[in-house]
């Protein structure tokens, strides 16, 4: 029997045995070592061990678990692969971590209607793999796509390098089957997304698991482009790379992707992957064009002109698919490769207007120097989505404090520059206290009312996304360094 949420007693032993009856012994975890694996996502600063981990294998089992959690008044937090970067699936008030990864099948690829029906534990890349024989793919391509689930992508409204041209996950969801927080099943949309009535799919996508547990989805498939041209260019500095990117877009060319990373990151990638990158360059930039051959030729010329005008060191066009994959590997391996130089990294997700890129880089450098932090810069530069990654060691309390303070200042700077708090990683627990930078109390109250309609007992992923008036002192939240430091300021 444990004491959670302001003194209520919950008989976890009894709950565990009922969960075992529902899903089977091997799919209910309560051993401390097992629970430790589910204590956080990629945001390792915010870590809280769940009381139980449950891995259901079907919609019916999800429904039964949610109904039981309601009976015991135990919070439950949906979880996919746990690659999130804002603490979204961290069980900050304890309770059940509801892991959807066993439900991982691509159930149907409908090439005629350009869609696929999937269970939510399917990885992002498995959808493209299943669709590839029809020359189709799932366009949102987070760099975590080999691991992250479509359920997590839907909950976070995930993006990726090709978001610049093809849009975020929300633009590619046609239908959803959801176990609502009270255990009822709701089916929305289908092979065509309704364009009338209140857009419930739009509300659920990006709601970070706070409005229900998505179990199945019908997603849009996109035809593979006839022609792809991928350029790797090196620049002396991030500022010059950023300037080239801004000028290409200002000229009216919207490539499929424009990505950038700094010298520190490219050296970490090279150390880990041995791809033959130019270790001396100040910035590594990928620009990808796709479409028909006539259009691409004209766009290529514009891209080359602006890249050269901004003092590029060298330009390399992918000669074939294998070469293209190698170029992309450098970018997609970037975050993972940082493990070579630091045990932990705090990845920020601010967005700024593209024209403010140089100013933002300067502000980030100034903040990190002041807090004596090493920063790796990785950008979806085409759409102004910046991922400065502050490197630290979690066992060094002073560094954790510095990282949290610097992170807050960087997000404030993004908002001041006319940008926003998140491009794709969501709010979770990580940016909860920064929400008032952007939203008035009236805005936040409407969000809380909406949450209340879907999730009136606040059992489904509580204490995420929208701060309550009690904010970090919210009842039941277990001690998090983030809030303790905020309170002491
Ligand atoms: C190396 C690396 C690179 C990354 N690159 C990108 C990138 O390019 N673009 C990008 O957008 N993100 C990126 N991310 C962040 C992360 O991969 C995405 O947010 C991804 O969508 C999370 O999916 P997941 O399955 O891991 O979800 P989790 O981390 O398990 O959960 C994320 C959120 O979704 C909710 N959730 C999960 N499944 C469900 C469900 N079935 N129903 C309801 N709610 C659910 C959880 O409660 C939580 O709030 C990256 C992360 C890493 C580690």
Short mmCIF file of C-alpha atoms and ligand atoms in Angstrom, two decimals:
data_model
loop_
_atom_site.label_atom_id
_atom_site.label_comp_id
_atom_site.label_asym_id
_atom_site.label_seq_id
_atom_site.Cartn_x
_atom_site.Cartn_y
_atom_site.Cartn_z
CA UNK A 1 0.00 0.00 0.00
CA UNK A 2 1.48 3.34 -1.01
CA UNK A 3 0.67 6.89 -0.25
CA UNK A 4 0.20 9.07 -3.34
CA UNK A 5 -1.63 12.20 -4.29
CA UNK A 6 -2.12 14.03 -1.03
CA UNK A 7 -2.51 11.07 1.30
CA UNK A 8 -4.84 8.71 -0.62
CA UNK A 9 -3.97 5.07 0.00
CA UNK A 10 -3.72 2.88 -3.04
CA UNK A 11 -3.37 -0.86 -2.73
CA UNK A 12 -0.78 -1.40 -5.48
CA UNK A 13 -0.30 -5.10 -4.66
CA UNK A 14 -3.98 -5.77 -5.26
CA UNK A 15 -3.99 -3.57 -8.38
CA UNK A 16 -0.96 -5.43 -9.72
CA UNK A 17 -2.61 -8.81 -9.38
CA UNK A 18 -5.73 -7.55 -11.19
CA UNK A 19 -3.53 -6.14 -13.98
CA UNK A 20 -1.78 -9.51 -14.27
CA UNK A 21 -5.20 -11.13 -14.76
CA UNK A 22 -5.92 -8.66 -17.58
CA UNK A 23 -2.68 -8.74 -19.60
CA UNK A 24 -0.55 -11.63 -18.29
CA UNK A 25 2.27 -11.88 -15.73
CA UNK A 26 5.16 -10.98 -18.06
CA UNK A 27 3.47 -7.74 -19.13
CA UNK A 28 3.18 -6.20 -15.66
CA UNK A 29 6.44 -4.94 -14.17
CA UNK A 30 6.94 -3.94 -10.54
CA UNK A 31 10.52 -4.87 -9.82
CA UNK A 32 12.63 -1.80 -9.01
CA UNK A 33 15.21 -2.60 -11.70
CA UNK A 34 12.46 -2.90 -14.34
CA UNK A 35 10.76 0.29 -13.16
CA UNK A 36 14.06 2.16 -13.44
CA UNK A 37 13.99 1.60 -17.21
CA UNK A 38 10.78 3.62 -17.42
CA UNK A 39 11.68 6.49 -15.06
CA UNK A 40 12.24 9.08 -17.79
CA UNK A 41 12.42 9.71 -21.51
CA UNK A 42 15.20 11.57 -23.35
CA UNK A 43 14.73 14.42 -20.85
CA UNK A 44 16.86 12.77 -18.18
CA UNK A 45 16.61 15.72 -15.79
CA UNK A 46 12.99 14.92 -14.96
CA UNK A 47 12.95 11.37 -13.72
CA UNK A 48 10.36 9.65 -11.53
CA UNK A 49 9.91 5.91 -11.26
CA UNK A 50 6.39 4.65 -12.01
CA UNK A 51 4.71 2.39 -9.44
CA UNK A 52 3.81 -0.17 -12.10
CA UNK A 53 4.54 -0.66 -15.80
CA UNK A 54 1.87 -2.35 -17.93
CA UNK A 55 2.30 -3.44 -21.55
CA UNK A 56 -1.12 -4.26 -23.04
CA UNK A 57 -1.32 -6.14 -26.35
CA UNK A 58 -4.66 -4.97 -27.80
CA UNK A 59 -7.19 -2.13 -27.71
CA UNK A 60 -9.39 -4.26 -25.47
CA UNK A 61 -6.54 -4.71 -23.00
CA UNK A 62 -5.79 -0.96 -23.04
CA UNK A 63 -9.46 -0.32 -22.33
CA UNK A 64 -9.52 -2.82 -19.46
CA UNK A 65 -6.35 -1.32 -17.90
CA UNK A 66 -7.74 2.23 -18.16
CA UNK A 67 -11.05 1.16 -16.57
CA UNK A 68 -9.18 -0.54 -13.73
CA UNK A 69 -7.00 2.55 -13.19
CA UNK A 70 -10.22 4.59 -12.95
CA UNK A 71 -11.63 2.16 -10.39
CA UNK A 72 -8.47 2.54 -8.25
CA UNK A 73 -8.15 6.27 -9.03
CA UNK A 74 -4.56 5.65 -10.14
CA UNK A 75 -2.95 7.95 -12.71
CA UNK A 76 -1.79 6.34 -15.96
CA UNK A 77 0.66 7.77 -18.47
CA UNK A 78 0.81 6.52 -22.08
CA UNK A 79 4.29 5.71 -23.31
CA UNK A 80 5.71 4.71 -26.67
CA UNK A 81 9.44 4.23 -27.18
CA UNK A 82 10.35 6.83 -24.54
CA UNK A 83 12.41 8.92 -26.99
CA UNK A 84 10.46 12.09 -26.11
CA UNK A 85 12.56 15.08 -25.10
CA UNK A 86 10.16 16.98 -22.82
CA UNK A 87 9.39 14.42 -20.12
CA UNK A 88 5.95 13.73 -21.64
CA UNK A 89 5.81 10.06 -20.70
CA UNK A 90 7.51 10.48 -17.30
CA UNK A 91 5.13 9.48 -14.51
CA UNK A 92 5.59 12.64 -12.48
CA UNK A 93 2.87 11.72 -9.98
CA UNK A 94 3.71 8.00 -10.06
CA UNK A 95 1.02 5.48 -11.00
CA UNK A 96 1.01 3.31 -14.13
CA UNK A 97 3.32 3.69 -17.11
CA UNK A 98 1.08 2.39 -19.93
CA UNK A 99 3.48 1.20 -22.61
CA UNK A 100 2.06 0.68 -26.11
CA UNK A 101 5.07 -0.88 -27.85
CA UNK A 102 3.61 -4.39 -28.08
CA UNK A 103 0.89 -3.03 -30.38
CA UNK A 104 3.31 -2.53 -33.25
CA UNK A 105 1.75 -3.86 -36.45
CA UNK A 106 1.19 -2.04 -39.72
CA UNK A 107 -2.27 -3.54 -40.28
CA UNK A 108 -2.94 -2.37 -43.85
CA UNK A 109 -1.30 -0.38 -46.61
CA UNK A 110 -4.00 0.96 -48.94
CA UNK A 111 -2.05 2.19 -51.97
CA UNK A 112 -5.21 3.21 -53.84
CA UNK A 113 -6.37 5.52 -51.08
CA UNK A 114 -2.82 6.55 -50.14
CA UNK A 115 -3.09 5.58 -46.50
CA UNK A 116 -2.02 3.00 -43.93
CA UNK A 117 -3.79 1.64 -40.87
CA UNK A 118 -1.37 1.08 -38.01
CA UNK A 119 -1.24 0.09 -34.38
CA UNK A 120 0.33 2.92 -32.40
CA UNK A 121 3.38 1.03 -31.18
CA UNK A 122 4.61 0.67 -34.78
CA UNK A 123 7.81 2.62 -35.30
CA UNK A 124 7.69 5.58 -37.66
CA UNK A 125 10.11 3.94 -40.08
CA UNK A 126 8.16 0.66 -40.18
CA UNK A 127 5.29 2.51 -41.90
CA UNK A 128 7.57 3.75 -44.67
CA UNK A 129 9.13 0.28 -44.95
CA UNK A 130 5.69 -1.30 -45.39
CA UNK A 131 4.63 1.33 -47.95
CA UNK A 132 7.87 1.38 -49.95
CA UNK A 133 6.91 -1.39 -52.38
CA UNK A 134 4.14 0.93 -53.63
CA UNK A 135 6.62 3.85 -53.96
CA UNK A 136 4.93 5.54 -51.03
CA UNK A 137 6.23 6.76 -47.68
CA UNK A 138 5.11 8.35 -44.41
CA UNK A 139 6.40 11.92 -44.74
CA UNK A 140 7.02 13.05 -41.12
CA UNK A 141 10.55 11.81 -40.43
CA UNK A 142 11.83 12.61 -36.93
CA UNK A 143 15.51 11.80 -36.55
CA UNK A 144 14.37 9.24 -33.95
CA UNK A 145 12.28 7.47 -36.61
CA UNK A 146 13.91 4.05 -36.25
CA UNK A 147 12.81 3.95 -32.59
CA UNK A 148 9.97 6.39 -31.97
CA UNK A 149 6.41 5.10 -32.32
CA UNK A 150 3.64 6.56 -34.41
CA UNK A 151 1.64 6.93 -31.15
CA UNK A 152 4.41 9.13 -29.72
CA UNK A 153 4.67 11.03 -33.03
CA UNK A 154 0.91 11.71 -32.96
CA UNK A 155 0.96 12.74 -29.30
CA UNK A 156 3.88 15.13 -29.87
CA UNK A 157 2.84 16.27 -33.36
CA UNK A 158 6.35 15.27 -34.37
CA UNK A 159 8.26 16.86 -37.21
CA UNK A 160 11.55 16.13 -38.91
CA UNK A 161 13.86 17.43 -41.60
CA UNK A 162 11.16 17.15 -44.28
CA UNK A 163 8.57 19.06 -42.24
CA UNK A 164 9.75 22.16 -44.09
CA UNK A 165 7.95 21.04 -47.24
CA UNK A 166 5.55 18.30 -46.07
CA UNK A 167 4.30 19.58 -42.71
CA UNK A 168 4.07 18.09 -39.21
CA UNK A 169 2.40 14.81 -38.20
CA UNK A 170 -1.00 16.50 -37.89
CA UNK A 171 -1.05 17.03 -41.66
CA UNK A 172 -0.75 13.27 -42.15
CA UNK A 173 -3.34 11.84 -39.72
CA UNK A 174 -6.70 10.83 -41.20
CA UNK A 175 -8.27 8.77 -38.44
CA UNK A 176 -7.74 7.71 -34.82
CA UNK A 177 -9.08 5.07 -32.45
CA UNK A 178 -8.66 6.28 -28.90
CA UNK A 179 -9.32 4.82 -25.46
CA UNK A 180 -10.61 7.86 -23.64
CA UNK A 181 -9.51 8.62 -20.05
CA UNK A 182 -12.71 7.03 -18.68
CA UNK A 183 -12.16 3.83 -20.73
CA UNK A 184 -14.69 4.51 -23.51
CA UNK A 185 -13.50 3.92 -27.08
CA UNK A 186 -13.80 6.81 -29.56
CA UNK A 187 -13.24 6.43 -33.31
CA UNK A 188 -12.54 9.58 -35.30
CA UNK A 189 -12.15 10.08 -39.05
CA UNK A 190 -11.22 7.19 -41.32
CA UNK A 191 -9.53 6.90 -44.69
CA UNK A 192 -10.56 10.52 -45.26
CA UNK A 193 -10.26 13.15 -42.50
CA UNK A 194 -13.51 15.07 -41.96
CA UNK A 195 -13.18 18.70 -43.01
CA UNK A 196 -16.28 19.81 -41.07
CA UNK A 197 -17.49 19.87 -37.47
CA UNK A 198 -15.13 20.52 -34.57
CA UNK A 199 -11.72 19.07 -35.40
CA UNK A 200 -11.26 16.47 -32.65
CA UNK A 201 -8.38 14.82 -34.51
CA UNK A 202 -6.66 18.22 -34.57
CA UNK A 203 -7.17 18.52 -30.80
CA UNK A 204 -5.86 15.02 -30.06
CA UNK A 205 -2.76 15.30 -32.24
CA UNK A 206 -0.18 17.15 -30.17
CA UNK A 207 -2.08 16.71 -26.89
CA UNK A 208 0.86 14.72 -25.48
CA UNK A 209 -1.20 11.86 -24.10
CA UNK A 210 -3.26 14.10 -21.83
CA UNK A 211 -6.61 13.59 -23.59
CA UNK A 212 -6.65 9.83 -24.17
CA UNK A 213 -4.66 6.79 -25.22
CA UNK A 214 -4.40 6.51 -29.00
CA UNK A 215 -4.45 2.83 -30.01
CA UNK A 216 -4.79 2.83 -33.80
CA UNK A 217 -4.30 5.41 -36.51
CA UNK A 218 -4.95 5.81 -40.19
CA UNK A 219 -2.15 7.90 -41.67
CA UNK A 220 -1.69 9.54 -45.04
CA UNK A 221 0.97 8.11 -47.34
CA UNK A 222 2.88 10.35 -49.74
CA UNK A 223 4.18 9.36 -53.18
CA UNK A 224 7.96 9.09 -53.38
CA UNK A 225 9.32 12.07 -55.31
CA UNK A 226 10.39 11.36 -58.91
CA UNK A 227 13.72 13.05 -58.38
CA UNK A 228 15.71 13.97 -55.25
CA UNK A 229 18.83 16.11 -55.20
CA UNK A 230 20.74 16.27 -51.92
CA UNK A 231 23.51 18.76 -51.28
CA UNK A 232 26.06 18.78 -48.48
CA UNK A 233 27.73 22.16 -48.05
CA UNK A 234 30.31 23.26 -45.50
CA UNK A 235 30.54 26.86 -44.26
CA UNK A 236 33.12 28.72 -42.17
CA UNK A 237 30.46 29.54 -39.54
CA UNK A 238 26.87 28.83 -38.45
CA UNK A 239 26.02 32.47 -39.14
CA UNK A 240 27.01 32.18 -42.82
CA UNK A 241 25.23 28.82 -43.21
CA UNK A 242 22.13 30.33 -41.60
CA UNK A 243 22.29 33.37 -43.86
CA UNK A 244 22.44 31.20 -46.99
CA UNK A 245 19.37 29.26 -45.78
CA UNK A 246 17.37 32.43 -45.04
CA UNK A 247 18.23 33.91 -48.43
CA UNK A 248 17.20 30.77 -50.34
CA UNK A 249 13.75 30.82 -48.74
CA UNK A 250 13.42 34.59 -49.12
CA UNK A 251 14.05 34.07 -52.84
CA UNK A 252 10.95 31.83 -53.01
CA UNK A 253 12.56 28.40 -53.16
CA UNK A 254 11.23 25.97 -50.52
CA UNK A 255 13.48 22.90 -50.48
CA UNK A 256 12.23 19.60 -49.02
CA UNK A 257 14.72 19.98 -46.16
CA UNK A 258 17.44 22.37 -44.88
CA UNK A 259 19.41 21.16 -41.89
CA UNK A 260 22.47 22.54 -40.13
CA UNK A 261 24.88 21.55 -37.36
CA UNK A 262 27.99 23.08 -35.84
CA UNK A 263 31.64 22.05 -35.69
CA UNK A 264 31.41 20.40 -32.25
CA UNK A 265 28.53 18.19 -33.42
CA UNK A 266 30.05 17.26 -36.75
CA UNK A 267 33.23 16.17 -34.98
CA UNK A 268 31.20 14.00 -32.58
CA UNK A 269 29.39 12.46 -35.58
CA UNK A 270 32.70 11.83 -37.32
CA UNK A 271 34.21 10.25 -34.19
CA UNK A 272 31.23 7.92 -33.88
CA UNK A 273 30.56 7.12 -37.54
CA UNK A 274 33.71 7.75 -39.57
CA UNK A 275 31.90 9.28 -42.56
CA UNK A 276 34.77 11.40 -43.88
CA UNK A 277 33.27 14.76 -42.82
CA UNK A 278 35.30 17.98 -42.98
CA UNK A 279 36.32 18.37 -39.33
CA UNK A 280 37.52 21.96 -39.81
CA UNK A 281 34.25 23.43 -41.09
CA UNK A 282 32.27 25.79 -38.87
CA UNK A 283 28.92 24.49 -40.13
CA UNK A 284 27.57 21.43 -41.92
CA UNK A 285 24.45 22.09 -44.02
CA UNK A 286 22.18 19.67 -45.90
CA UNK A 287 19.81 21.06 -48.52
CA UNK A 288 17.46 18.62 -50.26
CA UNK A 289 15.30 19.41 -53.29
CA UNK A 290 12.65 17.10 -54.67
CA UNK A 291 10.02 17.09 -57.40
CA UNK A 292 10.15 16.94 -61.19
CA UNK A 293 13.39 17.38 -63.11
CA UNK A 294 12.45 20.67 -64.81
CA UNK A 295 11.61 22.41 -61.51
CA UNK A 296 14.62 21.03 -59.68
CA UNK A 297 17.20 22.28 -62.18
CA UNK A 298 16.05 25.88 -61.72
CA UNK A 299 16.00 25.50 -57.92
CA UNK A 300 19.47 23.97 -57.87
CA UNK A 301 20.90 27.06 -59.50
CA UNK A 302 19.31 29.36 -56.90
CA UNK A 303 20.60 27.17 -54.06
CA UNK A 304 24.15 27.08 -55.44
CA UNK A 305 24.15 30.86 -55.98
CA UNK A 306 23.20 31.64 -52.38
CA UNK A 307 25.43 28.97 -50.89
CA UNK A 308 28.45 30.32 -52.81
CA UNK A 309 27.54 33.93 -52.09
CA UNK A 310 27.79 33.08 -48.37
CA UNK A 311 31.34 31.77 -48.64
CA UNK A 312 30.67 28.02 -48.63
CA UNK A 313 33.91 26.04 -48.25
CA UNK A 314 32.74 23.21 -50.50
CA UNK A 315 29.61 21.74 -52.09
CA UNK A 316 28.91 18.07 -52.71
CA UNK A 317 25.79 16.67 -54.45
CA UNK A 318 24.74 13.06 -53.66
CA UNK A 319 25.71 10.87 -56.62
CA UNK A 320 23.26 8.06 -55.83
CA UNK A 321 20.93 6.72 -53.14
CA UNK A 322 23.78 5.25 -51.07
CA UNK A 323 25.63 8.58 -51.10
CA UNK A 324 22.41 10.40 -50.09
CA UNK A 325 21.91 7.97 -47.21
CA UNK A 326 25.46 8.61 -46.02
CA UNK A 327 24.89 12.38 -46.01
CA UNK A 328 21.65 11.95 -44.06
CA UNK A 329 23.26 9.52 -41.64
CA UNK A 330 25.52 12.35 -40.48
CA UNK A 331 22.51 14.47 -39.58
CA UNK A 332 20.30 11.74 -38.16
CA UNK A 333 23.11 10.37 -35.97
CA UNK A 334 23.90 13.82 -34.56
CA UNK A 335 22.13 13.67 -31.19
CA UNK A 336 23.16 10.09 -30.50
CA UNK A 337 26.80 10.86 -31.32
CA UNK A 338 26.95 13.51 -28.60
CA UNK A 339 27.21 10.59 -26.14
CA UNK A 340 30.85 10.53 -27.25
CA UNK A 341 31.55 13.84 -25.54
CA UNK A 342 29.08 14.05 -22.67
CA UNK A 343 27.05 11.62 -20.51
CA UNK A 344 23.90 13.80 -20.68
CA UNK A 345 22.46 16.42 -22.99
CA UNK A 346 19.49 18.75 -22.59
CA UNK A 347 18.00 19.29 -26.06
CA UNK A 348 16.06 22.52 -26.43
CA UNK A 349 13.42 22.98 -29.14
CA UNK A 350 12.86 26.71 -29.55
CA UNK A 351 11.65 28.23 -32.80
CA UNK A 352 12.68 31.62 -34.13
CA UNK A 353 11.86 33.52 -37.30
CA UNK A 354 14.50 32.40 -39.86
CA UNK A 355 15.65 35.99 -40.33
CA UNK A 356 16.73 36.06 -36.64
CA UNK A 357 18.97 32.99 -36.87
CA UNK A 358 22.28 34.86 -36.54
CA UNK A 359 20.98 36.88 -33.58
CA UNK A 360 19.65 33.73 -31.89
CA UNK A 361 23.00 31.94 -32.32
CA UNK A 362 24.76 34.91 -30.72
CA UNK A 363 22.34 34.93 -27.76
CA UNK A 364 22.66 31.17 -27.21
CA UNK A 365 26.46 31.43 -27.21
CA UNK A 366 26.39 34.34 -24.77
CA UNK A 367 24.04 32.47 -22.38
CA UNK A 368 26.07 29.25 -22.52
CA UNK A 369 29.37 31.08 -21.97
CA UNK A 370 27.90 32.88 -18.96
CA UNK A 371 26.80 29.55 -17.42
CA UNK A 372 30.08 27.85 -18.45
CA UNK A 373 28.23 25.25 -20.51
CA UNK A 374 29.29 23.49 -23.68
CA UNK A 375 26.57 23.61 -26.34
CA UNK A 376 26.06 21.56 -29.49
CA UNK A 377 23.95 23.29 -32.14
CA UNK A 378 21.65 21.23 -34.38
CA UNK A 379 18.98 23.02 -36.39
CA UNK A 380 16.04 22.24 -38.63
CA UNK A 381 17.25 25.55 -40.00
CA UNK A 382 14.78 25.81 -42.87
CA UNK A 383 11.86 26.29 -40.51
CA UNK A 384 13.74 28.12 -37.74
CA UNK A 385 13.51 25.17 -35.33
CA UNK A 386 16.66 25.19 -33.19
CA UNK A 387 17.95 22.30 -31.08
CA UNK A 388 20.80 23.68 -28.99
CA UNK A 389 21.89 20.74 -26.84
CA UNK A 390 23.42 21.73 -23.50
CA UNK A 391 25.95 19.11 -22.44
CA UNK A 392 26.20 18.15 -18.77
CA UNK A 393 26.65 15.41 -16.23
CA UNK A 394 23.49 14.57 -14.29
CA UNK A 395 25.45 13.73 -11.14
CA UNK A 396 26.89 17.28 -11.04
CA UNK A 397 24.16 19.28 -9.27
CA UNK A 398 25.70 22.64 -10.11
CA UNK A 399 25.75 21.75 -13.80
CA UNK A 400 22.12 20.59 -13.69
CA UNK A 401 21.16 23.92 -12.13
CA UNK A 402 23.16 25.82 -14.76
CA UNK A 403 21.56 23.80 -17.57
CA UNK A 404 18.03 24.49 -16.29
CA UNK A 405 18.66 28.21 -15.89
CA UNK A 406 20.38 28.54 -19.27
CA UNK A 407 17.61 26.50 -20.95
CA UNK A 408 14.97 28.83 -19.55
CA UNK A 409 16.88 31.90 -20.76
CA UNK A 410 17.29 30.42 -24.24
CA UNK A 411 13.56 29.75 -24.52
CA UNK A 412 12.81 33.28 -23.28
CA UNK A 413 15.18 34.60 -25.94
CA UNK A 414 13.37 32.61 -28.67
CA UNK A 415 10.04 34.12 -27.61
CA UNK A 416 11.57 37.62 -27.42
CA UNK A 417 12.91 37.20 -30.95
CA UNK A 418 9.35 36.58 -32.15
CA UNK A 419 9.48 32.78 -32.02
CA UNK A 420 7.93 30.11 -29.86
CA UNK A 421 8.66 27.49 -27.18
CA UNK A 422 8.54 24.29 -29.18
CA UNK A 423 8.76 23.22 -32.78
CA UNK A 424 8.15 19.51 -32.29
CA UNK A 425 9.16 18.13 -28.89
CA UNK A 426 6.09 19.36 -27.02
CA UNK A 427 5.78 20.93 -23.58
CA UNK A 428 5.55 17.86 -21.33
CA UNK A 429 6.91 18.71 -17.91
CA UNK A 430 9.97 20.40 -19.33
CA UNK A 431 8.45 23.65 -20.57
CA UNK A 432 5.42 23.76 -18.26
CA UNK A 433 6.65 26.83 -16.41
CA UNK A 434 7.55 28.63 -19.63
CA UNK A 435 3.98 28.42 -21.02
CA UNK A 436 3.06 31.82 -19.49
CA UNK A 437 5.84 33.43 -21.61
CA UNK A 438 3.60 32.81 -24.57
CA UNK A 439 0.02 32.41 -23.33
CA UNK A 440 -2.11 34.66 -21.17
CA UNK A 441 -3.90 33.21 -18.12
CA UNK A 442 -7.13 33.37 -20.16
CA UNK A 443 -5.57 31.23 -22.90
CA UNK A 444 -4.30 28.74 -20.32
CA UNK A 445 -7.71 28.60 -18.63
CA UNK A 446 -9.34 27.61 -21.95
CA UNK A 447 -6.76 24.86 -22.35
CA UNK A 448 -7.48 23.62 -18.81
CA UNK A 449 -11.25 23.63 -19.54
CA UNK A 450 -10.65 21.59 -22.68
CA UNK A 451 -8.51 19.11 -20.75
CA UNK A 452 -11.28 18.84 -18.19
CA UNK A 453 -13.83 17.85 -20.87
CA UNK A 454 -11.71 14.92 -22.08
CA UNK A 455 -9.98 14.03 -18.83
CA UNK A 456 -12.20 15.22 -15.94
CA UNK A 457 -10.57 13.10 -13.24
CA UNK A 458 -7.09 14.13 -14.44
CA UNK A 459 -5.88 10.52 -14.31
CA UNK A 460 -4.57 10.43 -17.91
CA UNK A 461 -1.01 11.83 -17.90
CA UNK A 462 -1.61 14.44 -15.19
CA UNK A 463 0.48 17.58 -14.62
CA UNK A 464 1.65 17.96 -18.21
CA UNK A 465 1.40 20.60 -20.95
CA UNK A 466 -0.78 23.22 -19.19
CA UNK A 467 0.34 24.66 -15.84
CA UNK A 468 -2.38 24.91 -13.22
CA UNK A 469 -2.60 28.03 -11.05
CA UNK A 470 -0.75 26.01 -8.36
CA UNK A 471 1.92 25.37 -10.97
CA UNK A 472 5.01 23.60 -9.69
CA UNK A 473 3.49 23.03 -6.26
CA UNK A 474 0.79 20.90 -7.92
CA UNK A 475 -0.49 18.20 -5.63
CA UNK A 476 1.17 14.84 -5.99
CA UNK A 477 4.10 15.88 -8.20
CA UNK A 478 7.14 14.06 -6.88
CA UNK A 479 10.26 16.14 -6.25
CA UNK A 480 11.83 17.26 -9.52
CA UNK A 481 15.08 19.21 -9.69
CA UNK A 482 13.44 21.51 -12.24
CA UNK A 483 10.78 22.76 -9.81
CA UNK A 484 13.03 22.88 -6.76
CA UNK A 485 15.44 25.15 -8.59
CA UNK A 486 12.59 27.32 -9.91
CA UNK A 487 11.19 27.72 -6.41
CA UNK A 488 14.57 28.73 -5.00
CA UNK A 489 14.96 31.54 -7.57
C1 LIG B 1 17.91 11.13 -31.02
C2 LIG B 1 16.55 11.77 -31.04
C3 LIG B 1 16.16 12.49 -32.15
C4 LIG B 1 14.90 13.08 -32.20
N1 LIG B 1 14.52 13.76 -33.32
C5 LIG B 1 13.28 14.28 -33.40
C6 LIG B 1 12.86 14.96 -34.58
O1 LIG B 1 13.60 15.11 -35.55
N2 LIG B 1 11.61 15.45 -34.59
C7 LIG B 1 10.75 15.30 -33.53
O2 LIG B 1 9.61 15.75 -33.62
N3 LIG B 1 11.13 14.68 -32.41
C8 LIG B 1 12.36 14.16 -32.31
N4 LIG B 1 12.74 13.53 -31.17
C9 LIG B 1 11.81 13.44 -30.04
C10 LIG B 1 10.94 12.16 -30.00
O3 LIG B 1 11.55 11.12 -30.73
C11 LIG B 1 9.54 12.44 -30.53
O4 LIG B 1 8.87 13.33 -29.66
C12 LIG B 1 8.68 11.19 -30.71
O5 LIG B 1 7.47 11.57 -31.31
C13 LIG B 1 8.38 10.47 -29.41
O6 LIG B 1 7.87 9.18 -29.71
P1 LIG B 1 7.95 8.01 -28.62
O7 LIG B 1 7.28 6.80 -29.19
O8 LIG B 1 9.30 7.81 -28.14
O9 LIG B 1 7.02 8.62 -27.49
P2 LIG B 1 7.27 8.74 -25.92
O10 LIG B 1 8.50 9.48 -25.63
O11 LIG B 1 7.13 7.40 -25.31
O12 LIG B 1 6.03 9.63 -25.50
C14 LIG B 1 5.93 10.96 -25.95
C15 LIG B 1 4.57 11.54 -25.55
O13 LIG B 1 3.56 10.86 -26.26
C16 LIG B 1 2.59 10.31 -25.37
N5 LIG B 1 2.18 9.06 -25.99
C17 LIG B 1 2.98 8.05 -26.45
N6 LIG B 1 2.24 7.10 -27.02
C18 LIG B 1 0.95 7.52 -26.91
C19 LIG B 1 -0.30 6.96 -27.31
N7 LIG B 1 -0.38 5.79 -27.93
N8 LIG B 1 -1.44 7.64 -27.03
C20 LIG B 1 -1.37 8.84 -26.40
N9 LIG B 1 -0.24 9.40 -26.01
C21 LIG B 1 0.90 8.76 -26.27
C22 LIG B 1 3.32 10.18 -24.04
O14 LIG B 1 2.43 10.23 -22.95
C23 LIG B 1 4.23 11.39 -24.08
O15 LIG B 1 3.53 12.54 -23.67
C24 LIG B 1 14.02 12.95 -31.09
C25 LIG B 1 14.42 12.23 -29.97
C26 LIG B 1 15.68 11.65 -29.93
C27 LIG B 1 16.07 10.86 -28.71
#
